[in-house]
C-alpha atoms as one frame of an Amber mdcrd trajectory, in Angstrom:
protein
  -0.029   0.023   0.037   1.071   3.571  -0.650   0.283   5.926   2.230   0.709
   9.554   1.293   1.193  12.351   3.881   2.073  16.030   3.975   5.701  16.940
   4.317   8.243  19.509   3.253  10.154  18.824  -0.003  13.663  19.549  -0.993
  13.676  21.278  -4.413  17.037  22.996  -4.502  18.669  22.407  -7.875  22.068
  23.949  -7.129  24.047  26.378  -5.094  26.892  28.845  -5.599  29.294  30.558
  -3.203  31.582  33.388  -4.389  33.816  35.868  -2.685  33.737  39.628  -3.236
  36.668  39.230  -5.661  34.760  36.647  -7.724  36.497  33.490  -6.460  34.184
  30.497  -6.439  34.046  27.928  -3.593  32.456  24.429  -3.750  29.248  24.195
  -1.759  25.977  22.260  -1.575  22.504  23.503  -0.767  21.395  22.291   2.626
  18.346  20.119   2.948  15.169  22.196   2.453  17.232  25.391   1.747  14.899
  27.979   0.192  15.777  29.696  -3.075  17.468  33.056  -2.869  20.563  35.181
  -3.216  22.279  36.937  -0.286  25.478  38.956  -0.084  27.215  40.294   2.988
  30.251  40.222   5.263  31.078  36.926   6.877  30.177  36.390  10.547  32.331
  33.656  12.092  30.464  31.666  14.704  32.175  28.706  16.487  28.904  26.861
  16.962  25.199  27.049  17.714  25.538  27.472  21.479  23.049  30.006  22.776
  25.596  32.179  24.527  27.727  32.806  21.435  24.793  33.262  19.140  23.078
  35.712  21.490  26.127  37.975  21.691  26.692  38.298  17.929  25.302  41.006
  15.560  23.949  39.080  12.609  22.006  41.836  10.807  23.082  42.030   7.172
  25.730  39.293   7.630  26.331  35.778   6.363  27.231  33.307   9.094  30.003
  30.756   8.705  29.107  28.338  11.477  30.245  24.987  12.893  27.472  22.444
  13.375  27.718  22.018  17.151  24.773  20.851  19.354  21.813  18.763  18.293
  19.102  19.542  15.756  16.882  21.289  18.278  19.766  23.645  19.206  20.611
  24.335  15.553  17.032  24.998  14.546  16.409  27.374  17.409  19.686  29.240
  16.862  19.072  29.647  13.118  15.522  30.839  13.586  16.732  33.386  16.142
  19.523  34.623  13.842  16.960  34.858  11.008  14.685  37.027  13.114  17.676
  39.305  13.910  18.489  39.916  10.257  20.939  37.177   9.201  20.948  37.031
   5.390  22.314  33.517   4.858  24.222  30.755   6.563  27.203  28.639   5.540
  27.413  25.454   7.590  30.824  23.838   7.920  31.014  20.027   7.451  32.652
  17.967  10.143  34.600  16.237   7.324  37.808  17.708   6.025  36.992  17.576
   2.325  33.360  16.382   2.129  30.004  18.145   2.037  27.053  17.207   4.220
  23.705  18.723   3.299  21.932  17.166   6.338  23.640  19.114   9.098  20.937
  21.771   8.837  17.549  20.729   7.469  14.683  22.823   8.667  11.959  24.082
   6.296  11.109  26.787   8.866  14.439  28.537   8.139  13.686  30.848   5.228
  17.195  32.200   4.455  19.569  30.527   2.009  21.715  27.834   3.666  24.641
  26.047   2.052  27.275  23.654   3.384  30.987  23.599   2.737  33.857  21.330
   3.674  36.217  22.157   6.493  38.944  22.932   3.988  36.684  25.406   2.210
  35.750  27.029   5.518  39.436  27.553   6.260  39.870  29.218   2.864  36.883
  31.475   3.604  38.372  32.419   6.941  41.581  33.507   5.191  39.787  35.896
   2.732  41.391  39.373   2.725  37.881  40.784   2.087  35.569  38.612   4.198
  32.434  39.157   2.078  30.613  36.562   0.017  27.522  35.917  -2.069  25.398
  32.828  -1.504  22.942  31.622  -4.179  20.529  28.733  -3.894  18.660  27.830
  -7.098  15.419  25.794  -7.187  13.851  23.427  -9.660  10.310  24.219 -10.794
   7.904  24.155  -7.863   6.090  20.922  -7.126   3.463  20.008  -4.599   5.030
  19.173  -1.270   4.440  15.706   0.211   5.841  12.219   0.598   4.594   8.683
   1.113   5.254   5.467   2.936   5.284   1.987   1.261   3.643  -0.588   3.518
   3.257  -4.374   3.119   2.046  -6.897   5.715   2.667 -10.582   6.278  -0.399
 -11.661   8.325   0.208 -13.276  11.644  -1.841 -15.666  13.802  -2.613 -13.115
  16.484  -3.570  -9.448  16.655   0.022  -8.470  17.624   2.319  -6.957  15.052
   5.929  -5.975  14.548   7.120  -3.083  12.305  10.291  -3.536  10.241  11.361
  -0.341   8.590  13.934   1.723   6.837  13.649   4.985   4.905  14.071   5.532
   1.187  14.749   9.263   1.087  18.225  10.779   1.461  19.849  14.096   2.155
  20.303  16.917  -0.310  22.730  16.075  -3.106  23.735  12.694  -1.675  23.150
   9.245  -3.206  22.217   7.785   0.221  23.855   4.347  -0.247  24.372   3.861
   3.507  21.639   6.228   4.713  19.480   4.408   3.848  19.436   2.474   0.530
  21.242  -0.353   2.318  18.484  -0.535   4.986  15.824  -0.431   2.312  17.495
  -3.403   0.582  17.492  -5.376   3.824  13.789  -4.736   4.378  12.968  -5.773
   0.805  15.015  -8.999   1.190  13.352  -9.794   4.513   9.937  -9.281   2.930
  10.862 -11.602   0.045  12.035 -14.298   2.397   9.147 -14.050   4.823   6.241
 -13.383   2.514   4.971 -17.006   2.653   5.578 -17.489   6.361   2.869 -17.664
   9.059   4.365 -15.822  12.025   2.668 -15.489  15.402   2.635 -11.701  15.118
   2.001  -9.934  11.843   5.066  -8.349  10.261   4.517  -4.936   8.839   7.256
  -3.875   6.406   7.501  -0.113   6.126   9.620   1.956   3.760   9.233   5.529
   5.017   9.644   8.773   3.170  10.756  12.130   4.553  12.888  10.648   7.310
  15.383  13.480   6.776  12.719  16.161   7.484  14.507  17.287  10.662  11.681
  18.011  13.127  12.957  19.083  16.557  11.666  15.907  18.184  13.924  13.820
  15.950  11.218  11.515  14.625  11.134  11.158  10.787   7.975  12.572   9.246
   7.232   9.208   7.549   7.449   7.225  10.718   5.239   9.791  12.487   2.636
   9.530   9.723   2.791   5.683   9.856   1.992   5.532  13.565  -0.546   8.364
  13.508  -2.597   6.201  11.123  -2.470   3.368  13.673  -3.031   5.092  16.967
  -5.959   2.860  17.871  -3.865  -0.263  17.291  -0.598   0.757  18.952  -1.233
  -1.453  22.007  -0.830  -4.445  19.677   2.600  -3.271  18.362   5.199  -5.305
  20.223   8.338  -4.164  18.524   9.837  -1.876  15.859  12.996  -2.918  14.076
């Protein structure tokens, strides 16, 4: 069965980052980054901790920021910086030479957000004129939303077990480990167990929009799956 639900969608088609002198730097649009162009002087922030963020003056600036703290801290800090006039954010990957578009992934943030590698961040820090332009381009608009794919092997009792993975991935990433590999395992388990007669039903779930990034940390697809089954949750004995 296909179970559709409302969710934010990532539609960024590309991103560009250039210095005031015209030098280009490799970057990737962060998950759910809105379209837009922003120019301004760099504001160097060592992390998303409340004390450091509250003391800065972000109006008209572009933050170059390390991804400290959890998603709730990052989301709250970015929303606060946005309200105080921050024009855009550049999030530094924890990898030396790799990009990670999932470090910041909040549809509520309405300023352009891109990610760069640690090496690129070091190069930006060394700019003689610390001013940059950030551009996030979008593909043609499409209706937001996602879906879960659900299949059940009936059991002999009213109990059931959910076995799941997610089939979406982060912005600009193939998602082989997170989570195409998990999806392959769920499909193989379904193939092997489809003719079995277990005591508890086995509900195989491939969820969409796991990377949504809500503050509570629950993927939007998993949330939608269980919201449809609130009246039957007392029969769910495990989730794998």
